[in-house]
mmCIF file with all atom_site columns, C-alpha atoms in Angstrom:
data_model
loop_
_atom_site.group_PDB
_atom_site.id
_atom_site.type_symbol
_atom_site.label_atom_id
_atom_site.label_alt_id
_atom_site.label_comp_id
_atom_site.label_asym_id
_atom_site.label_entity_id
_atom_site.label_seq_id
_atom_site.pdbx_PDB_ins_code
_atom_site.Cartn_x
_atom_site.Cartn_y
_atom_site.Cartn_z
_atom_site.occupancy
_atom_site.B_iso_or_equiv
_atom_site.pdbx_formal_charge
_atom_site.auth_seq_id
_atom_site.auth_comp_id
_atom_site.auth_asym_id
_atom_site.auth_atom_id
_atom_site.pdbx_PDB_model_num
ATOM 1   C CA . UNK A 1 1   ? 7.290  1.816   43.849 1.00 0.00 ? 1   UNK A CA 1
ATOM 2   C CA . UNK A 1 2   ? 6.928  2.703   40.288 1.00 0.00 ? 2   UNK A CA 1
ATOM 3   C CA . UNK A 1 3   ? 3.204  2.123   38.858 1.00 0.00 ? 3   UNK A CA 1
ATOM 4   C CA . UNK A 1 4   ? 2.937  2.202   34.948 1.00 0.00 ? 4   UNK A CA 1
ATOM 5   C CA . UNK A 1 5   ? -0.376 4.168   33.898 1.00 0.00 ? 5   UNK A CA 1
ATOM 6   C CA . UNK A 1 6   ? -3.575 2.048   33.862 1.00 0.00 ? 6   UNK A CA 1
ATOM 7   C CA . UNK A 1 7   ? -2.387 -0.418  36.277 1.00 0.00 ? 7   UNK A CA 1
ATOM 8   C CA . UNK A 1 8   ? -4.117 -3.521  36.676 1.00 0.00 ? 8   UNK A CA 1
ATOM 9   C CA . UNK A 1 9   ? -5.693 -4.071  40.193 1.00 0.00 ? 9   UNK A CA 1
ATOM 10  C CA . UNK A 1 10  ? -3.501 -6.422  41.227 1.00 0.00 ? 10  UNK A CA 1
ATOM 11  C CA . UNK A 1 11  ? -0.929 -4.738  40.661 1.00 0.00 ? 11  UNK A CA 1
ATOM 12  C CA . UNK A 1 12  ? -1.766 -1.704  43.245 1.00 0.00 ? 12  UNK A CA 1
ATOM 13  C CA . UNK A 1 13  ? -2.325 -4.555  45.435 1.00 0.00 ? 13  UNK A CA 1
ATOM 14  C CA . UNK A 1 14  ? 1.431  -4.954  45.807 1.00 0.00 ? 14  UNK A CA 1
ATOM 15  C CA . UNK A 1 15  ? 3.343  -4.671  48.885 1.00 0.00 ? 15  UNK A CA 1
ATOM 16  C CA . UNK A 1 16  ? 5.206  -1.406  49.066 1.00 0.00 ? 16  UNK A CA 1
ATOM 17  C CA . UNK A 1 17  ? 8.552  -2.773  50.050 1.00 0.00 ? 17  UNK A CA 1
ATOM 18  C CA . UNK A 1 18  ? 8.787  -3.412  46.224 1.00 0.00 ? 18  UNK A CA 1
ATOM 19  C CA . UNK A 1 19  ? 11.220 -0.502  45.090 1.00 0.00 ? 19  UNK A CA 1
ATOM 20  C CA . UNK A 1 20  ? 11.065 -0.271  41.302 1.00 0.00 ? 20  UNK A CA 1
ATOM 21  C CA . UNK A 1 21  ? 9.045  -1.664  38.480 1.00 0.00 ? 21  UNK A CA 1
ATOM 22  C CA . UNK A 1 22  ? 11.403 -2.723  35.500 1.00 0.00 ? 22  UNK A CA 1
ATOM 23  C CA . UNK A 1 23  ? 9.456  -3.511  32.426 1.00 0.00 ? 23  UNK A CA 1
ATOM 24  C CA . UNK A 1 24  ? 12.648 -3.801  30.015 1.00 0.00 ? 24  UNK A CA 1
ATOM 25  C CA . UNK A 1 25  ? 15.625 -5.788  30.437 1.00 0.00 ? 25  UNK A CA 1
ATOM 26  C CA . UNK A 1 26  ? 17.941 -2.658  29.758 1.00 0.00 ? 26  UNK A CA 1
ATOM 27  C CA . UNK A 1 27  ? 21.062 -2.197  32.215 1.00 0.00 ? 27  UNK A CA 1
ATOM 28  C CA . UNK A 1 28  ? 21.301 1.390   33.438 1.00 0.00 ? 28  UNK A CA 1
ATOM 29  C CA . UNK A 1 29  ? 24.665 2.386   34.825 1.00 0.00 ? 29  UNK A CA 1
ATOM 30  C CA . UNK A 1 30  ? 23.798 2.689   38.329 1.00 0.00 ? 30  UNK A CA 1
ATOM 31  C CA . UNK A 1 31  ? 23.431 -1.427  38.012 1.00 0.00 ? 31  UNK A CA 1
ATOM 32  C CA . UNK A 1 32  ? 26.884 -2.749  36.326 1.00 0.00 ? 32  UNK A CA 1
ATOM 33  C CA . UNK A 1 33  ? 27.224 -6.594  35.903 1.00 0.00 ? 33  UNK A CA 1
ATOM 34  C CA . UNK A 1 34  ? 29.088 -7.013  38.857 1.00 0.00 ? 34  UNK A CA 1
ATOM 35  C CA . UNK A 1 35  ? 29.631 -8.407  42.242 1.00 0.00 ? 35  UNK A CA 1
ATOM 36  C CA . UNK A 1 36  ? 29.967 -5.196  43.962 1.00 0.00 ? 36  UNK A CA 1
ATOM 37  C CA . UNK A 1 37  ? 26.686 -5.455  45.300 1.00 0.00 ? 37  UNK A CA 1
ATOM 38  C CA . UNK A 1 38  ? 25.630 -1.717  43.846 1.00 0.00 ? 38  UNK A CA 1
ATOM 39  C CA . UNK A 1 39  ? 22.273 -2.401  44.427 1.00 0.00 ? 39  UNK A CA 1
ATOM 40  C CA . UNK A 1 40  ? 22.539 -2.457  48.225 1.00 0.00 ? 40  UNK A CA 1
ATOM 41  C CA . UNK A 1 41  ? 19.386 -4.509  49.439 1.00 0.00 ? 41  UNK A CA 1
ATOM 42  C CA . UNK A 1 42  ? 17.287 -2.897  47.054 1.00 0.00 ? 42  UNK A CA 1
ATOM 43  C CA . UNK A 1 43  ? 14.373 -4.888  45.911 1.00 0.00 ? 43  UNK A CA 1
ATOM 44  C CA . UNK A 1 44  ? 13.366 -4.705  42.118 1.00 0.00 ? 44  UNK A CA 1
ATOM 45  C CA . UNK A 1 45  ? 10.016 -5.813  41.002 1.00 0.00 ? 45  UNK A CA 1
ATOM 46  C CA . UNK A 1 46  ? 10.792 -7.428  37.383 1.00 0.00 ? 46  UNK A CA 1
ATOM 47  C CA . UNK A 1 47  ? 7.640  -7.571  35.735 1.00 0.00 ? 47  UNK A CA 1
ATOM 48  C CA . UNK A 1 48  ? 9.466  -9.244  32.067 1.00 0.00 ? 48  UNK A CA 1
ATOM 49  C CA . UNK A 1 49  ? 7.693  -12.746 30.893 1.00 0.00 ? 49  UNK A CA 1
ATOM 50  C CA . UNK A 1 50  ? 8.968  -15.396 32.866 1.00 0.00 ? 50  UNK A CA 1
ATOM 51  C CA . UNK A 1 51  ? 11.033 -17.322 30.484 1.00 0.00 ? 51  UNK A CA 1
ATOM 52  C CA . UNK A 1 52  ? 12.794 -13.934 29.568 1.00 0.00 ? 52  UNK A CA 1
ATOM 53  C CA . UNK A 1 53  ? 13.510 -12.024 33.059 1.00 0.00 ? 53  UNK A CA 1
ATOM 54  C CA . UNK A 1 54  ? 15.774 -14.782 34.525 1.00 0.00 ? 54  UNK A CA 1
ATOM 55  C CA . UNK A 1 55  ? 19.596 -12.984 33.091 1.00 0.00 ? 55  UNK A CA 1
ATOM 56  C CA . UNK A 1 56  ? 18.103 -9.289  34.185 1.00 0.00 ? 56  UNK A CA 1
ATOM 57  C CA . UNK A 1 57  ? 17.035 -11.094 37.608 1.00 0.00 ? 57  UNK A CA 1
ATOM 58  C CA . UNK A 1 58  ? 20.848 -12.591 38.374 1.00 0.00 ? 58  UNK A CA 1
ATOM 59  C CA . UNK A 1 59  ? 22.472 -9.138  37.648 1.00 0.00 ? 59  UNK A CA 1
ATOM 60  C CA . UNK A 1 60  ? 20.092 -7.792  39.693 1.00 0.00 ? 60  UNK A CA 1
ATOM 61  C CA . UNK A 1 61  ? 21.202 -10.567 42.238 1.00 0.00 ? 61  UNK A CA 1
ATOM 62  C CA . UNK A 1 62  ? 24.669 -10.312 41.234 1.00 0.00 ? 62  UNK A CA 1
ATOM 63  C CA . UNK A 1 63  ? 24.332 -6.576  41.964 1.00 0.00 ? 63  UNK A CA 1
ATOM 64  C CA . UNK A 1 64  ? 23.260 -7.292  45.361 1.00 0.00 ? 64  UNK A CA 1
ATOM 65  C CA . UNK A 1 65  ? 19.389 -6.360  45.348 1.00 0.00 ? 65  UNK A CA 1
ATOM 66  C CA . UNK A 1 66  ? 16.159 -8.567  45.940 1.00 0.00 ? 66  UNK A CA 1
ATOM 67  C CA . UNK A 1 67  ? 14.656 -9.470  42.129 1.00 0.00 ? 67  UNK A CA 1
ATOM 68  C CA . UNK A 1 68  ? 11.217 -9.811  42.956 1.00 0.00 ? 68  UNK A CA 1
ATOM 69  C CA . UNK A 1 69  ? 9.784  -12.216 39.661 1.00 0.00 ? 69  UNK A CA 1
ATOM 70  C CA . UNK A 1 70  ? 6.335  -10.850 38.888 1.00 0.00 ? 70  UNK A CA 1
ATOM 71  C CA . UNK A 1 71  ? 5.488  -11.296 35.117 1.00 0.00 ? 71  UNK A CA 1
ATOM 72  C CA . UNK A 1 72  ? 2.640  -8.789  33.860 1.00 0.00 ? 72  UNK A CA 1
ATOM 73  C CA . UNK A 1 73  ? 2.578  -10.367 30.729 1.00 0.00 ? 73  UNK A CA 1
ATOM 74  C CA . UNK A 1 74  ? 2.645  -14.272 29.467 1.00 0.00 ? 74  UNK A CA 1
ATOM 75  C CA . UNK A 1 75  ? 3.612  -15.278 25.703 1.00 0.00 ? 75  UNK A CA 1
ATOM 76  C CA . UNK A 1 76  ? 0.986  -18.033 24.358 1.00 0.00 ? 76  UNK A CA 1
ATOM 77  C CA . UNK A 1 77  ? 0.941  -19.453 20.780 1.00 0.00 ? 77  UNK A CA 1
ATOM 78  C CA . UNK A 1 78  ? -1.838 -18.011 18.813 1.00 0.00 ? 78  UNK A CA 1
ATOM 79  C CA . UNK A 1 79  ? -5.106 -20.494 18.418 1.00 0.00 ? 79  UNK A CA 1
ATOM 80  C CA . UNK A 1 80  ? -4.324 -22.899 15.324 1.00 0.00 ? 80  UNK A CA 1
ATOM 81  C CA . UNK A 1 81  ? -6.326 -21.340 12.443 1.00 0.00 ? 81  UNK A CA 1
ATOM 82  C CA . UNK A 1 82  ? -6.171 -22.103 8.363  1.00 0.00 ? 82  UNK A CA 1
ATOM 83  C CA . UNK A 1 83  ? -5.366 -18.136 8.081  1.00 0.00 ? 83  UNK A CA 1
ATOM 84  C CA . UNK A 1 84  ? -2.261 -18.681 10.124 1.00 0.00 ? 84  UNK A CA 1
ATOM 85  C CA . UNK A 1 85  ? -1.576 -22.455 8.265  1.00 0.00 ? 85  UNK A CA 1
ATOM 86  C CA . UNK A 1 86  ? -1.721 -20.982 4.868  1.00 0.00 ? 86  UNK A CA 1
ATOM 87  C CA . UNK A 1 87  ? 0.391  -17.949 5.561  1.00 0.00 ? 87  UNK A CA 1
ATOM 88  C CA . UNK A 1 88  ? 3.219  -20.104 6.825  1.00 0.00 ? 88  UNK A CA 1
ATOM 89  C CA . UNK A 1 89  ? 3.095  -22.331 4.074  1.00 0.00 ? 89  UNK A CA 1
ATOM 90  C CA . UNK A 1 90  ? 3.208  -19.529 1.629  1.00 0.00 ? 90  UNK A CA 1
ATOM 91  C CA . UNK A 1 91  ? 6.411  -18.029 3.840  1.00 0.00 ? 91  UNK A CA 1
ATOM 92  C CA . UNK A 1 92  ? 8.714  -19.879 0.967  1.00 0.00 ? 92  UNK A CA 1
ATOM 93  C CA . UNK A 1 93  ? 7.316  -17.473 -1.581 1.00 0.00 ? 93  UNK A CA 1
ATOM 94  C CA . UNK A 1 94  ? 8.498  -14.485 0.088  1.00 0.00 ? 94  UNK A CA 1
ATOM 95  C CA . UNK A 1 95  ? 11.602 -12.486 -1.490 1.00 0.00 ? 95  UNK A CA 1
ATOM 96  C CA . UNK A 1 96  ? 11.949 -11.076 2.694  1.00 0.00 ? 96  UNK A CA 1
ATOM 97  C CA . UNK A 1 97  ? 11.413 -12.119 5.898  1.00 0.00 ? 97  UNK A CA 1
ATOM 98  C CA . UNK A 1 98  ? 11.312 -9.799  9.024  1.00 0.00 ? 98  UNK A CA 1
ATOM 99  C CA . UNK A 1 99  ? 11.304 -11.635 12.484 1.00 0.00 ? 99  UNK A CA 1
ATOM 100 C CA . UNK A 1 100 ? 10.343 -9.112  14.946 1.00 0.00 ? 100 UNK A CA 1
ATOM 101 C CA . UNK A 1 101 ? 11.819 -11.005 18.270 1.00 0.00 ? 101 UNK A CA 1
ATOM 102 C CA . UNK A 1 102 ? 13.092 -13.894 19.374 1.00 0.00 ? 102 UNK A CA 1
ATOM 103 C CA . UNK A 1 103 ? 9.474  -15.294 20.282 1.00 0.00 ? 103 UNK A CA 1
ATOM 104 C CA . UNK A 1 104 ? 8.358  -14.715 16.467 1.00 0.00 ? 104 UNK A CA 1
ATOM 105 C CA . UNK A 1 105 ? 11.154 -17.186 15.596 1.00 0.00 ? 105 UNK A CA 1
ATOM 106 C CA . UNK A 1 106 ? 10.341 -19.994 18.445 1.00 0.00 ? 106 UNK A CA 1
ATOM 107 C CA . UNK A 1 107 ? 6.735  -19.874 17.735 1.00 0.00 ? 107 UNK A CA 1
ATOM 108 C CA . UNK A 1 108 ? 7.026  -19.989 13.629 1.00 0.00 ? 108 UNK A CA 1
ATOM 109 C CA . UNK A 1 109 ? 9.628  -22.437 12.831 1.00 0.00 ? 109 UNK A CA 1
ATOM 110 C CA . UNK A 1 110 ? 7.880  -25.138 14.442 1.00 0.00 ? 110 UNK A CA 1
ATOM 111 C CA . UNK A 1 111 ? 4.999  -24.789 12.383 1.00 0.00 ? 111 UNK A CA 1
ATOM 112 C CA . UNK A 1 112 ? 6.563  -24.634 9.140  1.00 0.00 ? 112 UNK A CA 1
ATOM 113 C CA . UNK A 1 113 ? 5.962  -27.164 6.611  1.00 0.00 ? 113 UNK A CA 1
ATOM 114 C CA . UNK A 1 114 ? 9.393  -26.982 5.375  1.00 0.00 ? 114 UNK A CA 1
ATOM 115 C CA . UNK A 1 115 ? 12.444 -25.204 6.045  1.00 0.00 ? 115 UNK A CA 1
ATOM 116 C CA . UNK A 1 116 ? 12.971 -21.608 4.702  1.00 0.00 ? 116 UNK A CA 1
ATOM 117 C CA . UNK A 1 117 ? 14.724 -21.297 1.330  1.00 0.00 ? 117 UNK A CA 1
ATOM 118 C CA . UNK A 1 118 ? 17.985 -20.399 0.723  1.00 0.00 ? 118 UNK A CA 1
ATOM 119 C CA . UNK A 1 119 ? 17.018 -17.782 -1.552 1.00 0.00 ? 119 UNK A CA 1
ATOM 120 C CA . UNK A 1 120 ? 14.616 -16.220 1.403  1.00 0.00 ? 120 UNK A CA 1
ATOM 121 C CA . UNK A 1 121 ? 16.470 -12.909 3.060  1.00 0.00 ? 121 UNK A CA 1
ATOM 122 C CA . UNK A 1 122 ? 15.940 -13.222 6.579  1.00 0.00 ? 122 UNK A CA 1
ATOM 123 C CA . UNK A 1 123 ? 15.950 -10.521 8.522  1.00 0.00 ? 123 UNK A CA 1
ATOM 124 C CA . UNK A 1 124 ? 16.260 -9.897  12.849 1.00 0.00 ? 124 UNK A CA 1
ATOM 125 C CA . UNK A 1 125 ? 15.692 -6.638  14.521 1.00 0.00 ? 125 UNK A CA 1
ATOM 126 C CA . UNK A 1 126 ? 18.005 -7.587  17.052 1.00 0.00 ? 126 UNK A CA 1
ATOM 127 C CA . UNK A 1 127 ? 21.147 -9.797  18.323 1.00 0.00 ? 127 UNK A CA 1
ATOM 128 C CA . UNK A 1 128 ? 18.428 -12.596 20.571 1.00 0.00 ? 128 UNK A CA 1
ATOM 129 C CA . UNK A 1 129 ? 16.320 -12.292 17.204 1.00 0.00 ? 129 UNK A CA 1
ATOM 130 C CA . UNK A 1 130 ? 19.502 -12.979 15.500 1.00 0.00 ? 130 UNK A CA 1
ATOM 131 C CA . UNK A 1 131 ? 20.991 -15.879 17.919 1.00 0.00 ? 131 UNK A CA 1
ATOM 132 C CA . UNK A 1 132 ? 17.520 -17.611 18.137 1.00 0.00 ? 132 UNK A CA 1
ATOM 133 C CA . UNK A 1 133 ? 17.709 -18.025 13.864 1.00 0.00 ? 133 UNK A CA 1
ATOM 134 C CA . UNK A 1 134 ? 21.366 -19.275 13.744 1.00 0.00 ? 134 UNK A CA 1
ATOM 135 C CA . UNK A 1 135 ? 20.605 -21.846 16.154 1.00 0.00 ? 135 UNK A CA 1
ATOM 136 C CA . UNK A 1 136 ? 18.033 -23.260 14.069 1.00 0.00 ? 136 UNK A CA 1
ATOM 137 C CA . UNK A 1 137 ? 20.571 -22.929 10.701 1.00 0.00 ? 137 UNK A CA 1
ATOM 138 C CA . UNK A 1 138 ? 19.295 -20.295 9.366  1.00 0.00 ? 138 UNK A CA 1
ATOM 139 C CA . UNK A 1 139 ? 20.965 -17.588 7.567  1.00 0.00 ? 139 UNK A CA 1
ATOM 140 C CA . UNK A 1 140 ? 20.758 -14.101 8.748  1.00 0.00 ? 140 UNK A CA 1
ATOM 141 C CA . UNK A 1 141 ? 20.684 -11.832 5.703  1.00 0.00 ? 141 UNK A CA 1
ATOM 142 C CA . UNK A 1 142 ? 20.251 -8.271  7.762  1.00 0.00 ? 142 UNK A CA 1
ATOM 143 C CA . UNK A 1 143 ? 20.802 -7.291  11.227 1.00 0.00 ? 143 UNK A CA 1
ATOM 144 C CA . UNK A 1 144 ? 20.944 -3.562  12.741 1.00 0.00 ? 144 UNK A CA 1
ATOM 145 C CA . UNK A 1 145 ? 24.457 -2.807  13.618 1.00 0.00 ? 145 UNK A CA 1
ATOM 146 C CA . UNK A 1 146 ? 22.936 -0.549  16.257 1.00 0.00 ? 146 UNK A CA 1
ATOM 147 C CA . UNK A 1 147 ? 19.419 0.513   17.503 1.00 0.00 ? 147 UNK A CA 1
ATOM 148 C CA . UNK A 1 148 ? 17.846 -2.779  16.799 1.00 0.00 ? 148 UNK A CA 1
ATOM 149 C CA . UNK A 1 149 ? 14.325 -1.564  16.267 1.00 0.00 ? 149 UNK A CA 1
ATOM 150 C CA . UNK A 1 150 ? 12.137 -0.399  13.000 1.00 0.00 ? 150 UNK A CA 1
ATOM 151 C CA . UNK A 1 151 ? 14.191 2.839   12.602 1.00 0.00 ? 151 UNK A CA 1
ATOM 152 C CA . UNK A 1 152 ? 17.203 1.336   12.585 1.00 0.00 ? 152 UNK A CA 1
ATOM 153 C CA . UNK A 1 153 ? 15.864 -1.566  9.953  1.00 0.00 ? 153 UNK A CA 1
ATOM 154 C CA . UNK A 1 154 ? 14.875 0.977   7.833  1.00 0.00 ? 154 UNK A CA 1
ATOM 155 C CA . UNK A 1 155 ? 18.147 2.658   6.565  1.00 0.00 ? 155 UNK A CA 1
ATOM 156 C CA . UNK A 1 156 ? 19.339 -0.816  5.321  1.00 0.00 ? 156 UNK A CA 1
ATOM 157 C CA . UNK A 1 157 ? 19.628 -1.191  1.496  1.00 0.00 ? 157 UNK A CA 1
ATOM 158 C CA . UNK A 1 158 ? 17.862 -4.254  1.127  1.00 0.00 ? 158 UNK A CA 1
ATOM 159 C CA . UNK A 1 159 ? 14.557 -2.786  2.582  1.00 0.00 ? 159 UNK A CA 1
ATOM 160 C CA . UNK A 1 160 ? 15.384 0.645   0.624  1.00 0.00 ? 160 UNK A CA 1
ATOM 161 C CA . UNK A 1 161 ? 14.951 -1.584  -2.686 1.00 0.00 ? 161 UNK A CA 1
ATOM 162 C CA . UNK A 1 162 ? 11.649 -3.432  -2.368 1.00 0.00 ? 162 UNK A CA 1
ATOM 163 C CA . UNK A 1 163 ? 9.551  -2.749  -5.333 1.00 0.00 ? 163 UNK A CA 1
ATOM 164 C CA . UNK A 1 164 ? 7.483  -5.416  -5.994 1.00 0.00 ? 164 UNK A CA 1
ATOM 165 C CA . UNK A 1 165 ? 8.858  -8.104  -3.452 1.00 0.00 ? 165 UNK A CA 1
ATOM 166 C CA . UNK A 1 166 ? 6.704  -9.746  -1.261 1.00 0.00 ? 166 UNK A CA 1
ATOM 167 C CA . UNK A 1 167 ? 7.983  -9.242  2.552  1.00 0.00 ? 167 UNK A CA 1
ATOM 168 C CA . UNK A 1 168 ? 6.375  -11.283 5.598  1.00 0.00 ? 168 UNK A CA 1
ATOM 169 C CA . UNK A 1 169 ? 6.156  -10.084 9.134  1.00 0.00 ? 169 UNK A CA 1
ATOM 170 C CA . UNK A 1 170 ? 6.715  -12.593 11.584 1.00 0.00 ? 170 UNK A CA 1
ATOM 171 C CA . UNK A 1 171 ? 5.657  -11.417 15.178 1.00 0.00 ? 171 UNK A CA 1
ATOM 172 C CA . UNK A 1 172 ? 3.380  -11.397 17.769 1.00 0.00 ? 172 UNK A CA 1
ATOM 173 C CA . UNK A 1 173 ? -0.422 -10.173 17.932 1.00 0.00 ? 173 UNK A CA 1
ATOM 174 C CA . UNK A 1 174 ? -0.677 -6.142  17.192 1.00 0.00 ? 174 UNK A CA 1
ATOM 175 C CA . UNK A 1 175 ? 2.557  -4.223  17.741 1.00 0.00 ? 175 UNK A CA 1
ATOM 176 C CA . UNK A 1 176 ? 3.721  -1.153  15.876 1.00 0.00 ? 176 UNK A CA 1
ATOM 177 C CA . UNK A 1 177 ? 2.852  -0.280  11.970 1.00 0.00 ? 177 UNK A CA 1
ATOM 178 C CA . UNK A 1 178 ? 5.381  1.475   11.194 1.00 0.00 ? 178 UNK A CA 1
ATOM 179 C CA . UNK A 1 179 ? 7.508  -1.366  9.344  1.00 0.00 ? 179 UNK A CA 1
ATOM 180 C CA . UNK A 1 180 ? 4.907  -2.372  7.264  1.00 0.00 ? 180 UNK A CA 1
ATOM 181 C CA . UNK A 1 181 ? 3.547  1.057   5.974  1.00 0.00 ? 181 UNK A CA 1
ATOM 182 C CA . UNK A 1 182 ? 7.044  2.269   5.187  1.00 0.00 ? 182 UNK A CA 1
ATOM 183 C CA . UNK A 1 183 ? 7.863  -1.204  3.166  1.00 0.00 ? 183 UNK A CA 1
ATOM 184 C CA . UNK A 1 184 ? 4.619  -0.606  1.534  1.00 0.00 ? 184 UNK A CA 1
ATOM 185 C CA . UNK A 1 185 ? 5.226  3.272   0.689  1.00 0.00 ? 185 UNK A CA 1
ATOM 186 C CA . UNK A 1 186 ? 8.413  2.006   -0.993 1.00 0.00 ? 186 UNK A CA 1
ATOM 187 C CA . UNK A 1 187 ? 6.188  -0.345  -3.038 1.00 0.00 ? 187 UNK A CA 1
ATOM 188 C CA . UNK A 1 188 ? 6.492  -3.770  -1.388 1.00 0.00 ? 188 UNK A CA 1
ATOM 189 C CA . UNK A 1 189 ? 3.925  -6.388  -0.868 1.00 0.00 ? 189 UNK A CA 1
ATOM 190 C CA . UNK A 1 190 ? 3.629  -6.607  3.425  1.00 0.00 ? 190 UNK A CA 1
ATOM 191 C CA . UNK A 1 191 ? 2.240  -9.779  4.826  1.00 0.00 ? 191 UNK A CA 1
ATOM 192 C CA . UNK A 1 192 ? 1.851  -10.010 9.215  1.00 0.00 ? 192 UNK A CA 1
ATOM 193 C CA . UNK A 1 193 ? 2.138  -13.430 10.329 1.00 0.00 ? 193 UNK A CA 1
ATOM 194 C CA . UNK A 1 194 ? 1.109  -13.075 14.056 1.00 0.00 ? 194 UNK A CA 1
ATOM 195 C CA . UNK A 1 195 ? 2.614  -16.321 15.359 1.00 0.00 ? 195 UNK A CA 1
ATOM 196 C CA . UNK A 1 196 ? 2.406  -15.664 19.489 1.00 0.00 ? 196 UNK A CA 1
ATOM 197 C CA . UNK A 1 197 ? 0.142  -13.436 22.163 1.00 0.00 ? 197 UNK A CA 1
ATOM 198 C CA . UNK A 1 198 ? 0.643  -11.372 25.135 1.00 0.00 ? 198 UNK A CA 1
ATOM 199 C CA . UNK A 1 199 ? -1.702 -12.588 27.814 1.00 0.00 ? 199 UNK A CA 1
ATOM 200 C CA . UNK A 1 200 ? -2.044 -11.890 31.159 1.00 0.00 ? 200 UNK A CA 1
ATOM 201 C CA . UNK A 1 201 ? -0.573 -14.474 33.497 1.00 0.00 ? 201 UNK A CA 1
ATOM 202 C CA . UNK A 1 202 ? -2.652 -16.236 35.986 1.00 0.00 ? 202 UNK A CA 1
ATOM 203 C CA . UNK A 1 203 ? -0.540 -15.026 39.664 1.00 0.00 ? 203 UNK A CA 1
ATOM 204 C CA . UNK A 1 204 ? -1.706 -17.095 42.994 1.00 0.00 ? 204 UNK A CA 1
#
């Protein structure tokens, strides 16, 4: 069994006939979407939030191994606050948005006053990021055609140009700072707007 560094105590508390921890949703090619049942009776110890691990867990399945559902991690909204209100009504200013991930997009658009402006750019890091905004009608302006992550946003023309615009990040509670200290080196305005947290779950 594979323990991550600074394990919690519950986790080491685990029975060992879990095989492998999988903390991504990433497909190596040992475990092919198929019915061939690659995985033998391998178990897999998926440790995803629950409301994202159920596709990895069927290939898994599919691939004939045990997914054993053990989330290390639970997304939450963030506590109501007037920082948070008054950043999400001032969203329609922006010239940019960024949505980080799919949970940025599920936890912010309900709490909008209005809907985003045509005029906004909108912006996913990747193709769930990208899905989750269409299906809400909105308009994605820029989205990695590979390596969806900040490197890959960065090389796009429309965040090479930003002097002076005023971007928001939409994501969840700390993360990486590379994004914003780039925009702002190229002379942009960066706003976080930390819609959602990582907690840890309650297991029984």
């Amino acid at each position: 069994m594979a323990i991550a560094a600074n394990p919690k105590s519950w986790a080491l508390n685990l029975p060992m006939t879990y095989s492998i921890a999988v903390p991504k949703p990433y497909l190596p090619s040992c475990m092919p979407n198929t019915d061939d049942k690659t995985l033998g009776k391998l178990s897999v110890l998926v440790t995803r939030p629950a409301h994202q691990a159920e596709r990895f867990c069927r290939i898994i399945e599919n691939a004939g191994g045990a997914a054993i559902r053990f989330p290390v991690i639970t997304i939450v909204a963030v506590d109501d606050n007037p920082e948070l209100t008054q950043q999400l009504t001032q969203l329609s200013q922006c010239d940019i948005a960024i949505f980080i991930s799919a949970n940025a997009v599920q936890y912010a658009l309900p709490q909008l006053p209005d809907r985003l402006p045509t005029r906004l750019k909108v912006v996913a890091v990747g193709n769930k990021t990208a899905a989750t905004l269409r299906a809400h009608n909105i308009n994605v302006s820029l989205l990695p055609k590979q390596g969806f992550n900040t490197e890959a946003l960065l090389t796009s023309p429309l965040l090479h140009t930003v002097q002076g615009k005023q971007i928001a990040i939409i994501r969840g509670v700390g993360g990486r700072e590379l994004l914003a200290e780039t925009l702002s080196q190229r002379g942009a305005t960066v706003t976080y707007i930390e819609v959602y947290k990582r907690v840890l779950p309650e297991h029984t």
